[in-house]
PDB file of C-alpha atoms in Angstrom:
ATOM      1  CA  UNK A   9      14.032 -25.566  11.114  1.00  0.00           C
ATOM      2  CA  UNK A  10      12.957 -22.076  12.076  1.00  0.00           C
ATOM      3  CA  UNK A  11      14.621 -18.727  11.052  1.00  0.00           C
ATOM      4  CA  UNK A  12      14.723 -16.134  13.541  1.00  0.00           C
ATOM      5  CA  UNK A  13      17.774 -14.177  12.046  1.00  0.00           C
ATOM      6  CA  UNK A  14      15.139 -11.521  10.579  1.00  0.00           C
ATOM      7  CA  UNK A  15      13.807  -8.678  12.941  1.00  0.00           C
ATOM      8  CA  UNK A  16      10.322  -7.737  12.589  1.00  0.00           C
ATOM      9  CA  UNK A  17       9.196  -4.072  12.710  1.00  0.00           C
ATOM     10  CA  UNK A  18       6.896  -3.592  15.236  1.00  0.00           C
ATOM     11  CA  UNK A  19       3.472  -3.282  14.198  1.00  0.00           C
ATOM     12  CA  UNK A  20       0.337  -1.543  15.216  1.00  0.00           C
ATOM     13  CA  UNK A  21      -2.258  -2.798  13.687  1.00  0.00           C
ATOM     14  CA  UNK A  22      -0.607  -6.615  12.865  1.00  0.00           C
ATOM     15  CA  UNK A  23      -0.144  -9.172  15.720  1.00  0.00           C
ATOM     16  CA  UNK A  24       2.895 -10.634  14.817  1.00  0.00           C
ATOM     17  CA  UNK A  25       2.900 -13.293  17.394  1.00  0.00           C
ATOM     18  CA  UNK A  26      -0.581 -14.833  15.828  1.00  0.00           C
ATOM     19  CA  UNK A  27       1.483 -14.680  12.202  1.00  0.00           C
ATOM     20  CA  UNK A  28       4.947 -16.219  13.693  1.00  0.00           C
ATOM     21  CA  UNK A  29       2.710 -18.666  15.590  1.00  0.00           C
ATOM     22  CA  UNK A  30       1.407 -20.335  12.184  1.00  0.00           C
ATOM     23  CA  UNK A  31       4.452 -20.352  10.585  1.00  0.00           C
ATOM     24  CA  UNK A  32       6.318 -21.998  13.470  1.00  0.00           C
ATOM     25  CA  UNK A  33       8.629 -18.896  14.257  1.00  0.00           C
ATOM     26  CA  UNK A  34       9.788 -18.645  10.927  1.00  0.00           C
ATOM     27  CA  UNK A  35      10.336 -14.473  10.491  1.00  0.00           C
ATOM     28  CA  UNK A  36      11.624 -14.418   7.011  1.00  0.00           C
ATOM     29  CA  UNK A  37       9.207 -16.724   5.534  1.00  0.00           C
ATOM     30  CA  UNK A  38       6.709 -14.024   7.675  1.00  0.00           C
ATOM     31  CA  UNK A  39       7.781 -10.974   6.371  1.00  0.00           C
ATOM     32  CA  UNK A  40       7.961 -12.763   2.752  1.00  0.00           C
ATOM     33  CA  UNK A  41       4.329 -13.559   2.631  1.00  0.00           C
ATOM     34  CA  UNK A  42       3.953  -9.854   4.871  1.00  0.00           C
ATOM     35  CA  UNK A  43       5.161  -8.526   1.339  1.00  0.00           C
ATOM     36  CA  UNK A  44       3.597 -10.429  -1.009  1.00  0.00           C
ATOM     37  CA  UNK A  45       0.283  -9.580   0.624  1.00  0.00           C
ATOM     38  CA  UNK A  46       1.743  -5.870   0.021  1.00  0.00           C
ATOM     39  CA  UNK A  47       2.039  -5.902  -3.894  1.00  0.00           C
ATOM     40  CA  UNK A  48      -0.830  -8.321  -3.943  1.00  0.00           C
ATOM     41  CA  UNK A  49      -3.560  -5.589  -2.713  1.00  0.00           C
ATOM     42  CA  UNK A  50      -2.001  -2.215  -2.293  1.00  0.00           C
ATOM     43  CA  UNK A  51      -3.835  -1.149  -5.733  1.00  0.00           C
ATOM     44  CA  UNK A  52      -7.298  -3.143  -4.813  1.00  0.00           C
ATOM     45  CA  UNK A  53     -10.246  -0.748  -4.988  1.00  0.00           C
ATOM     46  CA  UNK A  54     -12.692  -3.095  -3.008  1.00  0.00           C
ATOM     47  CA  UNK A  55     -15.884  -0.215  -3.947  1.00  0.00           C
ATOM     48  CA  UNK A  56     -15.320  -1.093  -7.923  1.00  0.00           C
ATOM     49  CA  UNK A  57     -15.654  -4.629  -7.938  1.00  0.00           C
ATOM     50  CA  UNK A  58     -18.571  -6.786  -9.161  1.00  0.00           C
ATOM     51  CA  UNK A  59     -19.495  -9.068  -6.603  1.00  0.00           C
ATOM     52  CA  UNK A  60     -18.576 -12.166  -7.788  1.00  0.00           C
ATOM     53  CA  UNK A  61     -14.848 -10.276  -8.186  1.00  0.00           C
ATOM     54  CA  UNK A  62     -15.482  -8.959  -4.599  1.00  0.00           C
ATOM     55  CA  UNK A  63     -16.240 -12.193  -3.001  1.00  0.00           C
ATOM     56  CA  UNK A  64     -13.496 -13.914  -4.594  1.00  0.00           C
ATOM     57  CA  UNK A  65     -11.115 -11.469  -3.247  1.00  0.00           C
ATOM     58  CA  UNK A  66     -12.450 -11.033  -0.097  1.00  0.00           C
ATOM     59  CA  UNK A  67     -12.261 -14.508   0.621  1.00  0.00           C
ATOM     60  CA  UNK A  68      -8.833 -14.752  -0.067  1.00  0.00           C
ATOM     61  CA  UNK A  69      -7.663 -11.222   2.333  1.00  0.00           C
ATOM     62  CA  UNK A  70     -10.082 -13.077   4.821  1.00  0.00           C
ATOM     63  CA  UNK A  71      -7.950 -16.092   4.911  1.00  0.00           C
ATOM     64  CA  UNK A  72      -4.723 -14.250   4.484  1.00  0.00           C
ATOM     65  CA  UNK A  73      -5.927 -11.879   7.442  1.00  0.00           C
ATOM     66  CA  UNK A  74      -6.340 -14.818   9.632  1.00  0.00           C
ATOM     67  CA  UNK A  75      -2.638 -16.255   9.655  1.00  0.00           C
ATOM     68  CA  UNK A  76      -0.923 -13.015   9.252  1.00  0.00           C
ATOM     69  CA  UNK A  77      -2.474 -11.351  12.292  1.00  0.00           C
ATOM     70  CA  UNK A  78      -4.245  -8.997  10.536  1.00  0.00           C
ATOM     71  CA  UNK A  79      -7.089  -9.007  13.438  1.00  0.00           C
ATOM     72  CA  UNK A  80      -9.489  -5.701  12.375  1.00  0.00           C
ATOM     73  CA  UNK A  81      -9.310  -6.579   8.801  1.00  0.00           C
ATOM     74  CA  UNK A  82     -10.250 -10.712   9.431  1.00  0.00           C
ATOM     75  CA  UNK A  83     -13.202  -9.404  11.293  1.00  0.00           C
ATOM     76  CA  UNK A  84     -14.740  -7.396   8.831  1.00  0.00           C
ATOM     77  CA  UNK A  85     -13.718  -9.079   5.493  1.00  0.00           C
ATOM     78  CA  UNK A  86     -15.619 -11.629   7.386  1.00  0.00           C
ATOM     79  CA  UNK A  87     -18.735  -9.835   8.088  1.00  0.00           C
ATOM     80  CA  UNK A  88     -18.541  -8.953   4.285  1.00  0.00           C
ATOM     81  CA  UNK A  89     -18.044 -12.643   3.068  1.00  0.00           C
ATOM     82  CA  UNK A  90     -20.684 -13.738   5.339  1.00  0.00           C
ATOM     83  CA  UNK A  91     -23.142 -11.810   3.018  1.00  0.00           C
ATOM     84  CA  UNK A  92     -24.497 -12.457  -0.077  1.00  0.00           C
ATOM     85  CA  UNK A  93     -25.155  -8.409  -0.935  1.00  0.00           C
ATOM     86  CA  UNK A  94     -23.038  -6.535   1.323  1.00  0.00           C
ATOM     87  CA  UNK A  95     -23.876  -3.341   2.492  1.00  0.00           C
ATOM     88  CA  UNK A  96     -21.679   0.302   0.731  1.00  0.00           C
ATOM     89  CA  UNK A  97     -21.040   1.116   3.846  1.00  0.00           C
ATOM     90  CA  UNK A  98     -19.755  -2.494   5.421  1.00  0.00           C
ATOM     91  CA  UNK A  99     -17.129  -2.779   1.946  1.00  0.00           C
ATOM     92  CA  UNK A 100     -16.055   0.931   2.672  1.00  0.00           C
ATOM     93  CA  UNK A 101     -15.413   0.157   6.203  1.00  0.00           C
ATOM     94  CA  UNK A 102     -13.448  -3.068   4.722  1.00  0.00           C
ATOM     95  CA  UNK A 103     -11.452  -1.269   2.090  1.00  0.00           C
ATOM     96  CA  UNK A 104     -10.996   1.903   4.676  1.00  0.00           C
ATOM     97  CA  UNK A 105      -9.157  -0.882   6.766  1.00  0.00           C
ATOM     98  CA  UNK A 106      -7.687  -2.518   4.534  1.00  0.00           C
ATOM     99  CA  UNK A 107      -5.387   0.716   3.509  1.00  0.00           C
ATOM    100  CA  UNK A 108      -4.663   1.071   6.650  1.00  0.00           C
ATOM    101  CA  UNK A 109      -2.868  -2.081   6.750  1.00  0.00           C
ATOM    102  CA  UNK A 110      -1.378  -1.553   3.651  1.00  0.00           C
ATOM    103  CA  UNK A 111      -0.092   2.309   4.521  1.00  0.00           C
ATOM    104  CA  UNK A 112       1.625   0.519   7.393  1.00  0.00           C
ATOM    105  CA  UNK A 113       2.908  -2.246   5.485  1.00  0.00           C
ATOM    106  CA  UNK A 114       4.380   0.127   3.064  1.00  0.00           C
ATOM    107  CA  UNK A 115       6.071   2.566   5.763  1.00  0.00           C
ATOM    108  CA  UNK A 116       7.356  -0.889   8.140  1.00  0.00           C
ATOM    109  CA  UNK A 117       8.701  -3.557   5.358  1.00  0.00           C
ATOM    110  CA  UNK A 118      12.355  -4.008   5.411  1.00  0.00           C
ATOM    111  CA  UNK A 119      11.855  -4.337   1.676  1.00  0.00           C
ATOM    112  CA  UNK A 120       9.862  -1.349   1.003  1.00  0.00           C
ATOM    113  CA  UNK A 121      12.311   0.928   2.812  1.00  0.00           C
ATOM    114  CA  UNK A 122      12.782   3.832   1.141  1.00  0.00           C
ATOM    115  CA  UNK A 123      15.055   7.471   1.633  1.00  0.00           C
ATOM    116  CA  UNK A 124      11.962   8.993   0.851  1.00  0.00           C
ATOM    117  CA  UNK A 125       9.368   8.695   3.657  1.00  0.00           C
ATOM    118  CA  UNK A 126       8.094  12.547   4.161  1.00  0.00           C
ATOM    119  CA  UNK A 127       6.450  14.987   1.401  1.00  0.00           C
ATOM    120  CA  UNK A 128       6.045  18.616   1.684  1.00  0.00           C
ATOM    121  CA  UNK A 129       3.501  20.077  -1.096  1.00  0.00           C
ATOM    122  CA  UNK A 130       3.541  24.178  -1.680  1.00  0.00           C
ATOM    123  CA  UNK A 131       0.900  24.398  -3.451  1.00  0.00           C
ATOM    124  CA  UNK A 132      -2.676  26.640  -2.993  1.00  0.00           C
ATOM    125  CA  UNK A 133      -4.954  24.949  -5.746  1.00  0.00           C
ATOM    126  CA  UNK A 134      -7.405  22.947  -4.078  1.00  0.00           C
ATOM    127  CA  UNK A 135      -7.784  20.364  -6.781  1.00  0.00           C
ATOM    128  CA  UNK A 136      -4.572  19.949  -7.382  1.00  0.00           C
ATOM    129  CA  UNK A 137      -3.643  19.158  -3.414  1.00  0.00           C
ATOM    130  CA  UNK A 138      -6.327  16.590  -3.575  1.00  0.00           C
ATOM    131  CA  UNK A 139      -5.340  15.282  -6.564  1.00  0.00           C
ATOM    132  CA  UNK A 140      -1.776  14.638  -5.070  1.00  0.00           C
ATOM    133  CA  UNK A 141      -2.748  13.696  -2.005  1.00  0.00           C
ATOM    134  CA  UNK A 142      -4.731  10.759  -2.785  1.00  0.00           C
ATOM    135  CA  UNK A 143      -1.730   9.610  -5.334  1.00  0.00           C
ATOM    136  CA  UNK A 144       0.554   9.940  -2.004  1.00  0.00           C
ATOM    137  CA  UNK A 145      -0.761   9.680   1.009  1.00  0.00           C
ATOM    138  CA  UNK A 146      -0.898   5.727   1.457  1.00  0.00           C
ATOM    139  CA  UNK A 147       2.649   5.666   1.001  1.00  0.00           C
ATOM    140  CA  UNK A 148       4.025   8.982   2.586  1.00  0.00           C
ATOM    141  CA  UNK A 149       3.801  11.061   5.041  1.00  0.00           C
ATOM    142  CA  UNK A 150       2.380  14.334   3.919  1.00  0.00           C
ATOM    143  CA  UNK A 151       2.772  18.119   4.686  1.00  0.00           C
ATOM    144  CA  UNK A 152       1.316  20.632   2.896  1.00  0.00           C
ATOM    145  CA  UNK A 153       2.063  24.313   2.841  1.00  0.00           C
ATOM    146  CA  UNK A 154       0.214  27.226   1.347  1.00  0.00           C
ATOM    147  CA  UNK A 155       2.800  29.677   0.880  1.00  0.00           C
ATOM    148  CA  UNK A 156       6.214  30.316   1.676  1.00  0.00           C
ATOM    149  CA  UNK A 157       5.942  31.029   5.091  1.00  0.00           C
ATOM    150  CA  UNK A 158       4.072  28.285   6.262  1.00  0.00           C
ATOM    151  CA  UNK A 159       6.632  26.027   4.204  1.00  0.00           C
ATOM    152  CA  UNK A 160       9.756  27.756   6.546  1.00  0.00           C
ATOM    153  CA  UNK A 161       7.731  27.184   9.120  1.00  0.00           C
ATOM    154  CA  UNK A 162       7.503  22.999   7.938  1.00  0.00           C
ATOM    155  CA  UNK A 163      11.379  22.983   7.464  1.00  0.00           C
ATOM    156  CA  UNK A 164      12.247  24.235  10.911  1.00  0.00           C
ATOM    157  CA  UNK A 165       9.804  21.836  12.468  1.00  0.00           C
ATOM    158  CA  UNK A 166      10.158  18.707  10.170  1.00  0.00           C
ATOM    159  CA  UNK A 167      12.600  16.788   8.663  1.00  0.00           C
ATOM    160  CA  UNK A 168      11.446  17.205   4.868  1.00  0.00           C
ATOM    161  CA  UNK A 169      12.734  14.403   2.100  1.00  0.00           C
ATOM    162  CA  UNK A 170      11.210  15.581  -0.885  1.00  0.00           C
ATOM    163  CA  UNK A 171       9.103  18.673  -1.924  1.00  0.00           C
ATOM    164  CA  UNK A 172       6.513  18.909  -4.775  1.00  0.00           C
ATOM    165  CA  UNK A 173       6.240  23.239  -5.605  1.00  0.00           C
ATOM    166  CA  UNK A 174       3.610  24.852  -7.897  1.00  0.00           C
ATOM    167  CA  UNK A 175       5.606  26.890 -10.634  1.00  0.00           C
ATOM    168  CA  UNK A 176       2.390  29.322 -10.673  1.00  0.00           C
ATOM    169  CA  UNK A 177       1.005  29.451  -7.273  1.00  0.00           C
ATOM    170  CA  UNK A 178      -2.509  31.706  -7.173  1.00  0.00           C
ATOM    171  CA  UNK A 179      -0.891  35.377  -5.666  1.00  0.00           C
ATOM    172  CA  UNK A 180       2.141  34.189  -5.540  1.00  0.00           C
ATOM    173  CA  UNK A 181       5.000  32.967  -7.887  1.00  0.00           C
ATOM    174  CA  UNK A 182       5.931  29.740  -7.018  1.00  0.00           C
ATOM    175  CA  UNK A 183       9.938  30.285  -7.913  1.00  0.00           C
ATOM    176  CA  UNK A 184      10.013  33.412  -5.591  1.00  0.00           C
ATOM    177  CA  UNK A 185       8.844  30.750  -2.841  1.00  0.00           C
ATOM    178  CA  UNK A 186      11.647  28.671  -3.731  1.00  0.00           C
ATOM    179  CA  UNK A 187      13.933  31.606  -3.890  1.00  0.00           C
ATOM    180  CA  UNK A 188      12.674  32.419  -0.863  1.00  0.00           C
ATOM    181  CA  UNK A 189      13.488  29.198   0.617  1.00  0.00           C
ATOM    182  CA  UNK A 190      16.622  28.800  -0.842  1.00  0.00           C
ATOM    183  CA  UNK A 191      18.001  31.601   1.388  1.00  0.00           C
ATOM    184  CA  UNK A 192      16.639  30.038   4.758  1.00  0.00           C
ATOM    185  CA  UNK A 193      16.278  26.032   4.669  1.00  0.00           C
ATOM    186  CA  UNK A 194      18.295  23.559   2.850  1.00  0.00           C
ATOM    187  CA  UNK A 195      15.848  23.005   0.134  1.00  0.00           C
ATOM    188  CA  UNK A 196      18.837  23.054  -2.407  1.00  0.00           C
ATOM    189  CA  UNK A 197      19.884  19.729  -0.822  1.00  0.00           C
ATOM    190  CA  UNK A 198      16.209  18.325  -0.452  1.00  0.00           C
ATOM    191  CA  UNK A 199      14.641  16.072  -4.226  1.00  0.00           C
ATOM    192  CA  UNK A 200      12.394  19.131  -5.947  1.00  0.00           C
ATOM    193  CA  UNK A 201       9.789  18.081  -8.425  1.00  0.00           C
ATOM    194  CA  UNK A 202       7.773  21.317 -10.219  1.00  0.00           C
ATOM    195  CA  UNK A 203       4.052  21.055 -11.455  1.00  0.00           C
ATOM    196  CA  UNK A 204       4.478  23.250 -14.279  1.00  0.00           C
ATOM    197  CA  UNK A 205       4.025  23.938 -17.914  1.00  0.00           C
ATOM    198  CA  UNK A 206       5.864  21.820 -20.226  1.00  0.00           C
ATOM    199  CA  UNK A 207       6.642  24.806 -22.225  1.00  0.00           C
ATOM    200  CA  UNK A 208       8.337  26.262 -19.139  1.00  0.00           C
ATOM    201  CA  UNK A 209      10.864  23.180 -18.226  1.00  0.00           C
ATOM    202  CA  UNK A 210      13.705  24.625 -19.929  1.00  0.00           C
ATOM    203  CA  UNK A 211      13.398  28.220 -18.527  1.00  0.00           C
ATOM    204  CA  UNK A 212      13.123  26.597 -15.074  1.00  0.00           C
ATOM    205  CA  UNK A 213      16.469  24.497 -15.714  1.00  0.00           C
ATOM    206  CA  UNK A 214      17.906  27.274 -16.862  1.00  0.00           C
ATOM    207  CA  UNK A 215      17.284  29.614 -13.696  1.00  0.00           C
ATOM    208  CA  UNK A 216      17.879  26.477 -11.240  1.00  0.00           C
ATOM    209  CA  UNK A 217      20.678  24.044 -13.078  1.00  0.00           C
ATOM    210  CA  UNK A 218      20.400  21.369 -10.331  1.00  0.00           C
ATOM    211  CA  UNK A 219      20.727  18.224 -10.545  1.00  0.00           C
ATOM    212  CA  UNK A 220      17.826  16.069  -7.938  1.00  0.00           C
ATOM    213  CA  UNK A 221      14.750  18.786  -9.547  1.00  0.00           C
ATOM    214  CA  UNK A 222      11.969  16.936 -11.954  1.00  0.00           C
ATOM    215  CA  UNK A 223       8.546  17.778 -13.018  1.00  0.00           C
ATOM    216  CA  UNK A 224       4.977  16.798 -13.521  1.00  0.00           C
ATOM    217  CA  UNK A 225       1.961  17.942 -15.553  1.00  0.00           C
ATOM    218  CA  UNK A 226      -1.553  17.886 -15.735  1.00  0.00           C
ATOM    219  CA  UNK A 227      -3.297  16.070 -15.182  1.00  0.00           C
ATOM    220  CA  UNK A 228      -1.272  13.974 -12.788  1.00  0.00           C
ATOM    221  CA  UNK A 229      -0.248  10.076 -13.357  1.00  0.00           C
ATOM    222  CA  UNK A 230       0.448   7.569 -10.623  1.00  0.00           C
ATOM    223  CA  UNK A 231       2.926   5.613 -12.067  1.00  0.00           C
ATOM    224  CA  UNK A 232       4.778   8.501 -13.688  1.00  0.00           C
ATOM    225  CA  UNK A 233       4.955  10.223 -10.396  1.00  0.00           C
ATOM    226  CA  UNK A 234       5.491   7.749  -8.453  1.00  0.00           C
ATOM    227  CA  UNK A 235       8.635   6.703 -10.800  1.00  0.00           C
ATOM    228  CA  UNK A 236       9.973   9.795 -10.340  1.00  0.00           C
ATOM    229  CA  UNK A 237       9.936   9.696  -6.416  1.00  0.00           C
ATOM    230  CA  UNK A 238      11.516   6.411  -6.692  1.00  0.00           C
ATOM    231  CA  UNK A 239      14.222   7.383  -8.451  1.00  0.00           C
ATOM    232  CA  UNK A 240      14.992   9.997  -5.891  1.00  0.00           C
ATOM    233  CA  UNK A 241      14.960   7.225  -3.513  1.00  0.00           C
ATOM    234  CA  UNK A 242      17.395   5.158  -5.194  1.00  0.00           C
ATOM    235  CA  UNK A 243      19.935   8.528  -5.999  1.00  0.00           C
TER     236      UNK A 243
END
């Protein structure tokens, strides 16, 4: 007996039909197997593994790839498989499209909804926007501002859910940016997390006694972050 009570999101870069076809129509075992698949390889860094580790794994996304619809990543997980010493460049290409599916994945799944979908950073340290954006960017959407103005500019234009802010922007102090804010968007109502000093937590509750603001430290963690975007999510 099939199960078509559960809508599909629509895809662009799964063919559903090819996935429903195999499992005879059946959308909630689908989009079960869509999300296990999810969990399964969302933290797989193809580039890092020895090859025996490689092949293993690339023979299983290879197979997965095939009934799921996953057309551009079957192809070339099979051009890597079909190789006894791939080439840097042919596993890069894999991986690269391999994220891809798993960006979309995490934006599309019912069960991997979340309040939280766009990210403005104010922030004018190189390192530290790279740093931040590789820890988000396969699972938000990202904006990134370098000072106040071009952050206004983001919150007339955009419909911001959460917003990381430098304490101690370079020429510019990051609290007079949110002041600044404060007076023209709704940023009071918007998640805040501050990159700051540990030692200056207590001043910055203090000054801004809110209750959806958080902070991070350097040198950034994943899980720690990403925990604390979560529990916005869930607030």
């Amino acid at each position: 007996m099939t199960n078509n009570a559960s809508s599909l999101p629509i895809f662009e870069h799964i063919n559903t039909d090819i996935g429903l076809k195999y499992l005879n129509q059946n959308r909630e075992l689908y989009l079960k197997i869509l999300d296990n698949f999810l969990k399964k390889y969302k933290d797989i860094e193809l580039n890092t593994l020895k090859n025996k580790e490689l092949h293993n794994i690339i023979h299983a996304i290879k197979g997965l790839a095939s009934t799921l619809g996953m057309t551009s990543l079957e192809r070339v997980s099979s051009q890597v498989h079909q190789q006894k010493n791939p080439s840097r460049e042919l596993i890069e290409e894999c991986s690269r499209v391999l994220k891809v599916i798993i960006k979309e994945l995490n934006l599309l799944l019912p069960s991997n909804k979340s309040e939280i979908s766009t990210i403005l950073i104010i922030n004018n340290e190189p390192n530290e926007i790279d740093e931040l954006i590789e820890i988000l960017d396969d699972d938000f959407d990202i904006l990134l501002a370098l000072n106040k103005y071009e952050a206004l500019e983001l919150f007339e234009e955009e419909k911001i859910d959460l917003v990381i802010l430098h304490t101690e922007l370079e020429d510019l102090c990051g609290l007079s940016v949110f002041n600044f804010l404060k007076k023209h968007t709704n940023i009071q109502e918007i998640p805040l997390i501050f990159i700051t000093k540990k030692e200056n937590e207590s001043e910055i509750k203090d000054i801004y006694p809110l209750q959806n603001i958080s902070f991070i430290y350097r040198p950034f963690q994943k899980k720690k972050l990403m925990k604390q975007i979560k529990i916005f999510s869930n607030s």
